[in-house]
Coordinates of C-alpha atoms in Angstrom, one line a residue:
Chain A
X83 CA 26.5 26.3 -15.5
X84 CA 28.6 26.6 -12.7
X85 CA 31.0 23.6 -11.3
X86 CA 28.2 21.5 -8.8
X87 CA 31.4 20.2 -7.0
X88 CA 31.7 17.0 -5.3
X89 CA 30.6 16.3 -1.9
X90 CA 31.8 13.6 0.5
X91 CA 28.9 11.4 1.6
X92 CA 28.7 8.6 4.2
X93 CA 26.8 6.1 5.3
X94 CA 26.3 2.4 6.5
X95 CA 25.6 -0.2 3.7
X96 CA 24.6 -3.8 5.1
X97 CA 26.3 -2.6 8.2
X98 CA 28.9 -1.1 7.0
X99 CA 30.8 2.5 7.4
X100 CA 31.2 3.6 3.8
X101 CA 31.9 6.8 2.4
X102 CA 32.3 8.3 -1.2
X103 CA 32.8 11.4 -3.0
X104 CA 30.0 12.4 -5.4
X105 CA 28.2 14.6 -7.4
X106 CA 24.7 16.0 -6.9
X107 CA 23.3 14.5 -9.8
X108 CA 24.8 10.8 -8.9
X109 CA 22.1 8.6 -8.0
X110 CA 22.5 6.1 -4.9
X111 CA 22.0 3.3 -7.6
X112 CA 25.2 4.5 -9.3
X113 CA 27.2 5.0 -6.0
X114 CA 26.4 1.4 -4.5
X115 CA 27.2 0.1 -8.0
X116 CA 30.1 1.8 -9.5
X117 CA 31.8 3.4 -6.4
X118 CA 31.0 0.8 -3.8
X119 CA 31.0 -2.4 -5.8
X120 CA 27.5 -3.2 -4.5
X121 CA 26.4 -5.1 -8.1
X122 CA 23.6 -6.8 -6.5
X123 CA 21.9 -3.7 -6.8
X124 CA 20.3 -3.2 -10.7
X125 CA 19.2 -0.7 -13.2
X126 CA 16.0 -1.1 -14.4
X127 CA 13.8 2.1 -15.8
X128 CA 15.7 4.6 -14.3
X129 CA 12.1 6.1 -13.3
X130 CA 11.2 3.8 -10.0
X131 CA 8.2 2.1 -12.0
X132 CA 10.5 -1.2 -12.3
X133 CA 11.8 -1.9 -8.6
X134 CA 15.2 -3.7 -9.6
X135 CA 17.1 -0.8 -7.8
X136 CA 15.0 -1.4 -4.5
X137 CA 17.3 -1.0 -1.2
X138 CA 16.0 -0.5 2.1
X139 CA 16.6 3.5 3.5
X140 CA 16.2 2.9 7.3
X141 CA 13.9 0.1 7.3
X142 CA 12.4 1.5 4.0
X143 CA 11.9 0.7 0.4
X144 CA 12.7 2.9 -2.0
X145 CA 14.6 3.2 -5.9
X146 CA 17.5 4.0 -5.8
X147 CA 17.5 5.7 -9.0
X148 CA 15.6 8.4 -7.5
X149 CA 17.6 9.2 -4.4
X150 CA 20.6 11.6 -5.0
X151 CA 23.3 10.3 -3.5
X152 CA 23.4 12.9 -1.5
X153 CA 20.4 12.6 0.0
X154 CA 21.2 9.5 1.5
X155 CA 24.1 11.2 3.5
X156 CA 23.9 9.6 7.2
X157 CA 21.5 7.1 6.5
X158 CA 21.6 3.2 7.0
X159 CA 21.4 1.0 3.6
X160 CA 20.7 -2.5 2.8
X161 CA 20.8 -4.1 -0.1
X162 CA 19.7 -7.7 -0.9
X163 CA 23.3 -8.4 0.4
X164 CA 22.7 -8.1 4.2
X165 CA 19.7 -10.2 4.0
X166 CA 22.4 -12.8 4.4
X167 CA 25.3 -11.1 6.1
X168 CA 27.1 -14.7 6.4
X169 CA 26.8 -16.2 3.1
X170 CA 24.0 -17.9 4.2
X171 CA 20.6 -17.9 2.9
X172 CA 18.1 -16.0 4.7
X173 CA 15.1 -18.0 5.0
X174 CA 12.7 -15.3 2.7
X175 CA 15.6 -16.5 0.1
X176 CA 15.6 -20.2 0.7
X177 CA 11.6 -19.7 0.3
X178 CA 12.2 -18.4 -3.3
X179 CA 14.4 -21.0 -3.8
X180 CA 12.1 -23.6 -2.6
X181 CA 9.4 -22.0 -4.9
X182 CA 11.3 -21.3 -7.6
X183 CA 10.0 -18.0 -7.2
X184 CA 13.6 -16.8 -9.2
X185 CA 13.6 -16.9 -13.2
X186 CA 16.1 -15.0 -14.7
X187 CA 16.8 -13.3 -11.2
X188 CA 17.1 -9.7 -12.5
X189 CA 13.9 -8.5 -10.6
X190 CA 15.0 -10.9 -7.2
X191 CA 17.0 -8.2 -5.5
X192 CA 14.4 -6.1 -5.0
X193 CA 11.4 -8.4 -4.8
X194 CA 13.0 -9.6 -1.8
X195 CA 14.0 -7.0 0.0
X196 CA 10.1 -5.4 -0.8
X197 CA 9.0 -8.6 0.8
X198 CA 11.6 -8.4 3.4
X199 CA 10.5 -4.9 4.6
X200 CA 6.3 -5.8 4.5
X201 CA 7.1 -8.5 7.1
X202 CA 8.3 -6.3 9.3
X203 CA 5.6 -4.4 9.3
X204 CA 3.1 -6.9 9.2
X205 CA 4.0 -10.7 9.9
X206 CA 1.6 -12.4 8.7
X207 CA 0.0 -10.7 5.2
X208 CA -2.7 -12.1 3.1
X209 CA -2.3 -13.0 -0.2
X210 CA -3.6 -9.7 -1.4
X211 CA -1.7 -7.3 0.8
X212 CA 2.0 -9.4 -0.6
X213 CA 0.3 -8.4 -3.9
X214 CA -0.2 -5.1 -3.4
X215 CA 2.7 -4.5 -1.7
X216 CA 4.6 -6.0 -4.4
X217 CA 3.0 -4.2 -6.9
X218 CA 5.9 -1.8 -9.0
X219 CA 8.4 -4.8 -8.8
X220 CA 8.2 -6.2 -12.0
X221 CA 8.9 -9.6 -13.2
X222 CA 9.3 -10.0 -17.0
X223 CA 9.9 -13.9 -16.5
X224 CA 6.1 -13.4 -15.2
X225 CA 6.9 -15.5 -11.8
X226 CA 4.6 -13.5 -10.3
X227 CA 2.9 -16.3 -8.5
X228 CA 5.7 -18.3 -7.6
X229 CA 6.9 -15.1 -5.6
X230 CA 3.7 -14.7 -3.7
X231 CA 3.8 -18.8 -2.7
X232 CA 7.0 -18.1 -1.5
X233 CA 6.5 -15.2 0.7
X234 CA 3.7 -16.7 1.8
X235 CA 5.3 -19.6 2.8
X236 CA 8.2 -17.8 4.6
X237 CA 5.1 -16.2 6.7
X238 CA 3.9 -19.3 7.9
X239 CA 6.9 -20.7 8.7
X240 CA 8.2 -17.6 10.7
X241 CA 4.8 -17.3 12.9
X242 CA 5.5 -21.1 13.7
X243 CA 8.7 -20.4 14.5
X244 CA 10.6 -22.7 12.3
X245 CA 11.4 -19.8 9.9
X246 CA 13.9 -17.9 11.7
X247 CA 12.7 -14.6 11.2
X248 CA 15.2 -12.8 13.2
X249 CA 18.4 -14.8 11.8
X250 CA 20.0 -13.3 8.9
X251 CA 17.7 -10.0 9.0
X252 CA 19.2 -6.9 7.2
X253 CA 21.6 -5.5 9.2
X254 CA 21.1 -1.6 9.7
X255 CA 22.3 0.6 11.3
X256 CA 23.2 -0.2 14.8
X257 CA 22.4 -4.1 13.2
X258 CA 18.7 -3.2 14.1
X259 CA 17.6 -3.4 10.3
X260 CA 14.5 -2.0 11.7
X261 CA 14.4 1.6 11.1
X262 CA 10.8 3.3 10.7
X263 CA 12.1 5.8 7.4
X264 CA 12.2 8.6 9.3
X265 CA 11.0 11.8 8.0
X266 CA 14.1 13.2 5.9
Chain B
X205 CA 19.7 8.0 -18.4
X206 CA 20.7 10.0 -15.7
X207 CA 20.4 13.8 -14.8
X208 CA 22.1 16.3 -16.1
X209 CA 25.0 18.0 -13.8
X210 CA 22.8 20.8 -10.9
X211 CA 23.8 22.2 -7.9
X212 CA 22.4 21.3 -4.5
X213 CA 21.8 22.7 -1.4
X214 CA 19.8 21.7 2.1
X215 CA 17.7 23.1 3.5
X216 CA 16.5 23.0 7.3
X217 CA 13.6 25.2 7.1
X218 CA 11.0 26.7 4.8
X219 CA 12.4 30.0 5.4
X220 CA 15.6 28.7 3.9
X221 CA 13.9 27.1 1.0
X222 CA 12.1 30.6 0.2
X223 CA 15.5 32.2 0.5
X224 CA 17.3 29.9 -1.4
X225 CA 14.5 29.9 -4.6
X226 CA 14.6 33.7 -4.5
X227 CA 18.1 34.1 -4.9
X228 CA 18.6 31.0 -7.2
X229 CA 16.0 32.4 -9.4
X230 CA 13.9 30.2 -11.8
X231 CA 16.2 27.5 -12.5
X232 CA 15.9 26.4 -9.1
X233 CA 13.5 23.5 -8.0
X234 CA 12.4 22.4 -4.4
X235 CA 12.5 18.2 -3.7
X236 CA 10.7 16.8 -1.4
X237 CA 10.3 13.1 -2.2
X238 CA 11.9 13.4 -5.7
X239 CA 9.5 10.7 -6.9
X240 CA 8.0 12.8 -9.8
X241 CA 11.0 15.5 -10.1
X242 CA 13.9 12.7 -10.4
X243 CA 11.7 10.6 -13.1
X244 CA 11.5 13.9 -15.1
X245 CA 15.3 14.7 -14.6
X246 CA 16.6 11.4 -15.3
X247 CA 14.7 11.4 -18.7
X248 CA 16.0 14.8 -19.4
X249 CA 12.5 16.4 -19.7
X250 CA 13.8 18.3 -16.4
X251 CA 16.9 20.3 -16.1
X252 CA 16.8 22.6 -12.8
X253 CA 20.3 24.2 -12.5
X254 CA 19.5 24.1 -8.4
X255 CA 17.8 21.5 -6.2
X256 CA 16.8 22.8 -3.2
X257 CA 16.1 19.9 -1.0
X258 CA 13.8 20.5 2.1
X259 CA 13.8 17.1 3.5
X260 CA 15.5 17.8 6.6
X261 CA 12.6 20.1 7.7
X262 CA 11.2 16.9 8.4
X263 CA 7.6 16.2 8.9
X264 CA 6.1 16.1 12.6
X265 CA 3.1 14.8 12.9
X266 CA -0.6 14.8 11.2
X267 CA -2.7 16.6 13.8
X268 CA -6.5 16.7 14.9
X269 CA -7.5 20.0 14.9
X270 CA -11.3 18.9 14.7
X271 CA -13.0 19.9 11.7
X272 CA -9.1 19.7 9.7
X273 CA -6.5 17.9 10.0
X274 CA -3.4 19.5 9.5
X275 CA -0.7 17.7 7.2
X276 CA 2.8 18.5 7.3
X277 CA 4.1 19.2 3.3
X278 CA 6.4 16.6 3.8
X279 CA 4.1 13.9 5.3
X280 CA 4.9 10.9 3.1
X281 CA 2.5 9.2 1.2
X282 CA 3.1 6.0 3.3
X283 CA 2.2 8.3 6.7
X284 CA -1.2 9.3 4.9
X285 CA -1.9 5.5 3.9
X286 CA -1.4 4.2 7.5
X287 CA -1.7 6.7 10.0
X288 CA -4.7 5.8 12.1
X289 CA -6.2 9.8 12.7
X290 CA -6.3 10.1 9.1
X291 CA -8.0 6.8 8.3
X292 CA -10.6 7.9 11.2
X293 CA -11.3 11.4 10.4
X294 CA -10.7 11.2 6.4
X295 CA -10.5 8.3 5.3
X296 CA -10.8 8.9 1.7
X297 CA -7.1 10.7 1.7
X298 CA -6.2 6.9 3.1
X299 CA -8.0 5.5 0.7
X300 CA -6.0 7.9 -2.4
X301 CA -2.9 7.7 -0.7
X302 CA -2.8 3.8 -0.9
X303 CA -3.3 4.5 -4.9
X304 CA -0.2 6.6 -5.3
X305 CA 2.4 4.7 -7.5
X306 CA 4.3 1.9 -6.2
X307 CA 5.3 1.7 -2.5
X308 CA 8.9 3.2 -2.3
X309 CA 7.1 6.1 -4.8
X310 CA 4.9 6.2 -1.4
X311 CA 7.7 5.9 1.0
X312 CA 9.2 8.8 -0.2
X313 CA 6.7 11.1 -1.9
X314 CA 5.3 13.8 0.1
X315 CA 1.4 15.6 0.2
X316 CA 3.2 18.7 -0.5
X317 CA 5.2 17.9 -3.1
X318 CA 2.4 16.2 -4.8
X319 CA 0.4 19.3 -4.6
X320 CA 3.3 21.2 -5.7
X321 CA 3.8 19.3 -8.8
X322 CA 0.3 19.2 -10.0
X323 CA 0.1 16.4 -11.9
X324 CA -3.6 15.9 -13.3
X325 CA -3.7 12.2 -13.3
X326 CA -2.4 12.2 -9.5
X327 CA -4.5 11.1 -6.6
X328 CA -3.4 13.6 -3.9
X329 CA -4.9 16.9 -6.1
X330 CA -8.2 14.9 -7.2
X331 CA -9.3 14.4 -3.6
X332 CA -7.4 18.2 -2.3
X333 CA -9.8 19.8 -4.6
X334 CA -13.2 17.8 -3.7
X335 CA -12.5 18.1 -0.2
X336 CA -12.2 21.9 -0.5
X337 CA -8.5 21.4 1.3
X338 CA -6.4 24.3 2.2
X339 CA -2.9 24.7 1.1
X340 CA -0.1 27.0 3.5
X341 CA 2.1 28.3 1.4
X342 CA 5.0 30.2 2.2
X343 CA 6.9 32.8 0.7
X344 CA 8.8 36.3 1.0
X345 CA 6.1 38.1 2.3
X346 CA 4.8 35.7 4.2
X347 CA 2.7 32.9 4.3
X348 CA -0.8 32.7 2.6
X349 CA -3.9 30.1 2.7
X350 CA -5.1 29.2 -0.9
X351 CA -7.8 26.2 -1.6
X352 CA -6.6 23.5 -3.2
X353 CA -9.1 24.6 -6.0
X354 CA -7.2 27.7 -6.8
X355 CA -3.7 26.5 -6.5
X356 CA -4.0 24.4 -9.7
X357 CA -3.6 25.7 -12.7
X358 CA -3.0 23.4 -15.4
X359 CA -0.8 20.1 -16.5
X360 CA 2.3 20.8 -13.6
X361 CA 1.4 24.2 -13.6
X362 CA 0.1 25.8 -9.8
X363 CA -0.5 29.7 -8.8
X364 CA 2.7 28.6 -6.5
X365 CA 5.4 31.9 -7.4
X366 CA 8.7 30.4 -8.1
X367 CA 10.6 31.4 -4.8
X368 CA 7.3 29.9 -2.5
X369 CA 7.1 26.6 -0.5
X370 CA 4.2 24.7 0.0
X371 CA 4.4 24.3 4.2
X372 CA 1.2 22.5 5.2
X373 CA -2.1 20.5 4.0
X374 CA -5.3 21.4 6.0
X375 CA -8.1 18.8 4.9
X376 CA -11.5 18.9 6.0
X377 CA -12.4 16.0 8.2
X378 CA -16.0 13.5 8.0
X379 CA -18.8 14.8 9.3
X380 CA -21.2 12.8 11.7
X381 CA -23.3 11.9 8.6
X382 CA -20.7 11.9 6.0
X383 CA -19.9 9.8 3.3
X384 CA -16.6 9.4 0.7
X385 CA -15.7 7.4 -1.7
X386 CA -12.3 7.3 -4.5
X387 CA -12.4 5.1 -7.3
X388 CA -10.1 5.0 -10.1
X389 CA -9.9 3.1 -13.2
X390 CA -5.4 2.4 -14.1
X391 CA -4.4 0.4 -16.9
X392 CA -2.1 -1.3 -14.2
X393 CA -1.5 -1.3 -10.3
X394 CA 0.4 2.0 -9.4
X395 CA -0.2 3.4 -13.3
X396 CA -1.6 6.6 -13.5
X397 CA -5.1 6.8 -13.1
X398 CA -7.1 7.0 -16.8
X399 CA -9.6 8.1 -14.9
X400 CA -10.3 8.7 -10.6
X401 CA -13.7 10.5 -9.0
X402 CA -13.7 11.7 -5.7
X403 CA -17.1 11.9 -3.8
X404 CA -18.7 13.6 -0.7
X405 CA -21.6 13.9 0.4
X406 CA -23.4 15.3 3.5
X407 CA -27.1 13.7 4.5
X408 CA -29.5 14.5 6.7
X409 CA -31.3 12.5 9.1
X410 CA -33.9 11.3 6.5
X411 CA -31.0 10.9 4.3
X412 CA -32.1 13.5 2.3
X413 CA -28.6 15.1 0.8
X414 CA -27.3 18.3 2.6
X415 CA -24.2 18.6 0.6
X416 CA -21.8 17.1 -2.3
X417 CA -18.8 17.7 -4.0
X418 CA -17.2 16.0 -6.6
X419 CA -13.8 15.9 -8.0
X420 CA -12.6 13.5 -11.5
X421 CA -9.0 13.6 -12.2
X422 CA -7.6 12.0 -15.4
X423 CA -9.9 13.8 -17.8
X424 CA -8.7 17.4 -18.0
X425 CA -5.3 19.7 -17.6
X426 CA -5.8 20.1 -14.2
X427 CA -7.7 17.7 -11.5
X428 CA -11.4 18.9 -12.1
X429 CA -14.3 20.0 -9.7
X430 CA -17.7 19.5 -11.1
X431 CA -19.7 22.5 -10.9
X432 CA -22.2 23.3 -8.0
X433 CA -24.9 23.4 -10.5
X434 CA -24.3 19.8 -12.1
X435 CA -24.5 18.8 -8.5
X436 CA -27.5 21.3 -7.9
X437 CA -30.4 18.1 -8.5
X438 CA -28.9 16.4 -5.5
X439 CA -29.4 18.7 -2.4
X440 CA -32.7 18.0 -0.8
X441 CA -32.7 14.5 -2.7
X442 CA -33.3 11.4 -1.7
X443 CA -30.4 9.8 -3.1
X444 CA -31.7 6.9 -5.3
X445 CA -29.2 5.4 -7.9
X446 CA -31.3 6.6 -10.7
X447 CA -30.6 10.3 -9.8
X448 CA -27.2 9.6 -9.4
X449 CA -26.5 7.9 -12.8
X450 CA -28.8 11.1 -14.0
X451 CA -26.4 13.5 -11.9
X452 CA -22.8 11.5 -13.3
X453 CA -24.2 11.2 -16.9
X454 CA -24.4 15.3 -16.9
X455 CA -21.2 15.8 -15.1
X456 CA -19.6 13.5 -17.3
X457 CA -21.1 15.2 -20.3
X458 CA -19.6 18.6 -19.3
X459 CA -15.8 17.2 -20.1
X460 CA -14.2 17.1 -23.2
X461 CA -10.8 14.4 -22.6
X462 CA -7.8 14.1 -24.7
X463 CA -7.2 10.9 -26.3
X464 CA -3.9 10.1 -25.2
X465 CA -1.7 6.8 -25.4
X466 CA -3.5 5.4 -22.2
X467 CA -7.3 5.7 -23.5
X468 CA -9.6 7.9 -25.7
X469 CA -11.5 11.1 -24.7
X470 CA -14.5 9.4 -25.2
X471 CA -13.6 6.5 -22.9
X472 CA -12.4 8.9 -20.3
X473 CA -16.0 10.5 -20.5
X474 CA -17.8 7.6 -20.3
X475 CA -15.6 6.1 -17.5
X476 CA -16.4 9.6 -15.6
X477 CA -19.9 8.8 -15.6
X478 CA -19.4 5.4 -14.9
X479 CA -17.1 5.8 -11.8
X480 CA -18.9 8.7 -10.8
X481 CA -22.1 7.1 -10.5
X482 CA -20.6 4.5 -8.6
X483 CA -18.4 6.8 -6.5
X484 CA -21.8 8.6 -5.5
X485 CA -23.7 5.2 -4.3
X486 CA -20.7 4.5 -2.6
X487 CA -20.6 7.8 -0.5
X488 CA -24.0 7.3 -0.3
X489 CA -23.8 4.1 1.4
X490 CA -21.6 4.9 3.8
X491 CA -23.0 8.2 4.8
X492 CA -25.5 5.7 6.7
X493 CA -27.7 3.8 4.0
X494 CA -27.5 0.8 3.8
X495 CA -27.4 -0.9 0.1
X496 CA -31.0 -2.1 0.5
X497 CA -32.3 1.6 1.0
X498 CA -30.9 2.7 -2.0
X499 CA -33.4 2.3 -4.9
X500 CA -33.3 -0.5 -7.6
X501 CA -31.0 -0.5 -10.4
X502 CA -32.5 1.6 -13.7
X503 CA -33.1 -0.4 -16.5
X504 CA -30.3 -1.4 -18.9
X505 CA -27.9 0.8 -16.6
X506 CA -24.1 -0.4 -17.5
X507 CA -22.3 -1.3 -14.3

């Protein structure tokens, strides 16, 4: 086949102005982690069924191993980085902590930011809507439970107002972190 | 794994997309979400030498056009889940769009391209087909309305010609005394279904049924509509749960599954009947019976 050329892409990551020259077939996974350093995001399946490579694509979850690149062209990113912009832990993160909702840690990344997103869209979840919503991030320590006490707890504590909800939230583009994942 | 090498180009119409596919030629593929193409490109089972991506088209909204609603090809999975007018008007899209994979599978995957990609364990083409949903598709000549029914063909195969688009969704909306119901039956959360049933049904004021369709995906090459006449016993019934174990049993026997890694043919049949006989009391009950009108249990009947 013919050469499919690079392309220059940018876009905001945590915040951000990035850019990068890629290919077509070069998944946003492989950009953030081999051109833009970003090793916080992981490879799992390689088929979104695992949810390691979970970033947020204006406000929205998705795998990264099944967005080209390309695609994201223009768009704001967050990994599990700007959840804590200064270093510090965001409270969702000091919940897992707390819990010791974190194992091994691989699947953390994207269980968070999963969690992260829901509560924007709805503060105060039951137990069974974190657990559906979390459903395709998987866990091989099995922590499963400890995760769900600890987004739980960072619920509670945000609608009492001792959790900070607002400090340390992804920043996005324009530092909103709340984009609605537009259309395209 | 990742893909192998393609080309790329955006679109910002289906006009474009049409264009582009016709002069690309067969190895060209449209993405819309990506959530089924990607998986199948990364494990190589894919190689399109073009992607012709029609994201920026964009979506707009669902709309309200009274008996339809009108869905946008590239209304995410998430938009169908959520969006109040759907959940309203037909609710058992909702209730299949909740089922679809994982939720950034639903964040990005589109009605369309669900449609397009004709998966026969996928929730979206189950509950198209029992609806009696129309699909826009647009090509060369033109665009041109084809049911749901007759757009799949078999496993990711549709009557879709390689340089067409799906544009649009128009789904039928609930009646006044209309009643739904989509089960399925997943080894895991967001597996494929082994089994899902989609049920309608339509009664009359002395809940005698006027009308019923059935779908089961899972159990065939391409999502399945039971015949009228397996359905036939119905119209005119009162719906008591005996006759609609009797109704599911013969649907059910109709099919002849694959065994497969995920269950047996024989389990997939028997799950049919199972799901649809409880996929009918369900539409049933919420077409205005309560539980309590419904007759008793039949003997021995597996639950």
């Amino acid at each position: 086949m013919s050469d499919p050329g690079r392309q220059r892409v940018t876009f905001t990551v945590n915040g951000e102005d990035r850019d990068a020259w890629v290919f077509p077939h070069d998944s946003l996974l492989d950009v953030l982690r081999d051109a833009l350093g970003h090793h916080e995001v992981r490879y799992g399946c390689g088929e979104g069924v695992c949810g390691t490579c979970t970033v947020l694509l204006d406000g929205e979850p998705v795998s990264g191993c099944l967005l080209l690149a390309v695609q994201a062209d223009g768009c704001s990113i967050v990994t599990v980085r700007g959840l804590a912009p200064g270093g510090d832990l965001h409270p969702l993160q000091a919940c897992f902590l707390r819990n010791g909702a974190a194992q091994c840690g691989f699947c953390t990344p994207g269980m968070l930011l999963t969690a992260w997103a829901l509560l924007q869209r709805d503060p105060r979840p039951s137990r069974e809507r974190i657990r559906r919503e979390l459903v395709g991030n998987l866990c091989r320590c099995t922590g499963y439970s400890k995760i769900l006490d600890a987004v739980e707890e960072h619920a509670a504590q945000a609608a009492e107002g001792s959790g900070e909800p607002r400090r340390g939230a992804p920043v996005g583009r324009e530092g909103s972190g709340e984009g609605t994942g537009g259309d395209a | 794994m990742v893909a192998a090498p393609f080309r790329y180009e955006r679109v910002s119409s289906f006009e474009e997309a049409v264009r582009a596919l016709h002069e690309r030629g067969e190895d060209a593929k449209v993405i819309a979400g990506g959530q089924s193409l990607v998986p199948m490109m990364n494990l190589r089972i894919a190689r399109p030498e073009w992607l012709i991506d029609v994201n920026p088209v964009g979506a707009g909204p669902i709309e309200d056009h009274g008996g339809y609603l009108r869905l946008p090809a590239l209304t995410r999975h998430r938009a169908i889940e959520e969006a109040e007018v759907v959940r309203r008007r037909c609710p058992i899209l909702a209730e299949a769009a909740a089922h679809v994979g994982n939720v950034r599978t639903r964040t990005r995957g589109t009605v369309g391209g669900s449609l397009a990609h004709a998966d026969p364990a996928a929730e979206l083409p189950c509950v198209a087909v029992a609806l009696g949903a129309e699909v826009t598709v647009l090509g060369r000549d033109g665009a041109r309305a084809v049911a749901a029914d007759d757009l799949l063909v078999s496993y990711l195969t549709t009557t879709l010609a390689p340089d067409e688009v799906v544009v649009e969704v128009r789904v039928p909306t609930l009646g006044p005394r209309g009643g739904w119901s989509f089960l399925e039956m997943s080894r895991r959360s967001s597996d494929w279904m082994v089994v899902g049933v989609a049920a309608l049904v339509e009664l009359d004021a002395a809940g005698a049924v006027t009308a019923a369709s059935v779908a089961v995906g899972g159990v065939a090459e391409r999502a399945w509509l039971v015949p009228a006449e397996a359905l036939a016993d119905l119209l005119g019934a009162a719906p008591e749960e005996a006759l609609l174990a009797r109704v599911a049993e013969r649907a059910a026997a109709m099919l002849r599954p694959e065994d497969d890694v995920q269950a047996s043919g024989e389990y997939r049949r028997r799950l049919a009947a199972v799901l649809g006989r409880r996929a009918l009391a369900q539409a049933v009950a919420r077409a205005g019976l309560s539980e309590a009108e419904l007759a008793p249990r039949g003997n021995g009947e597996q639950t």
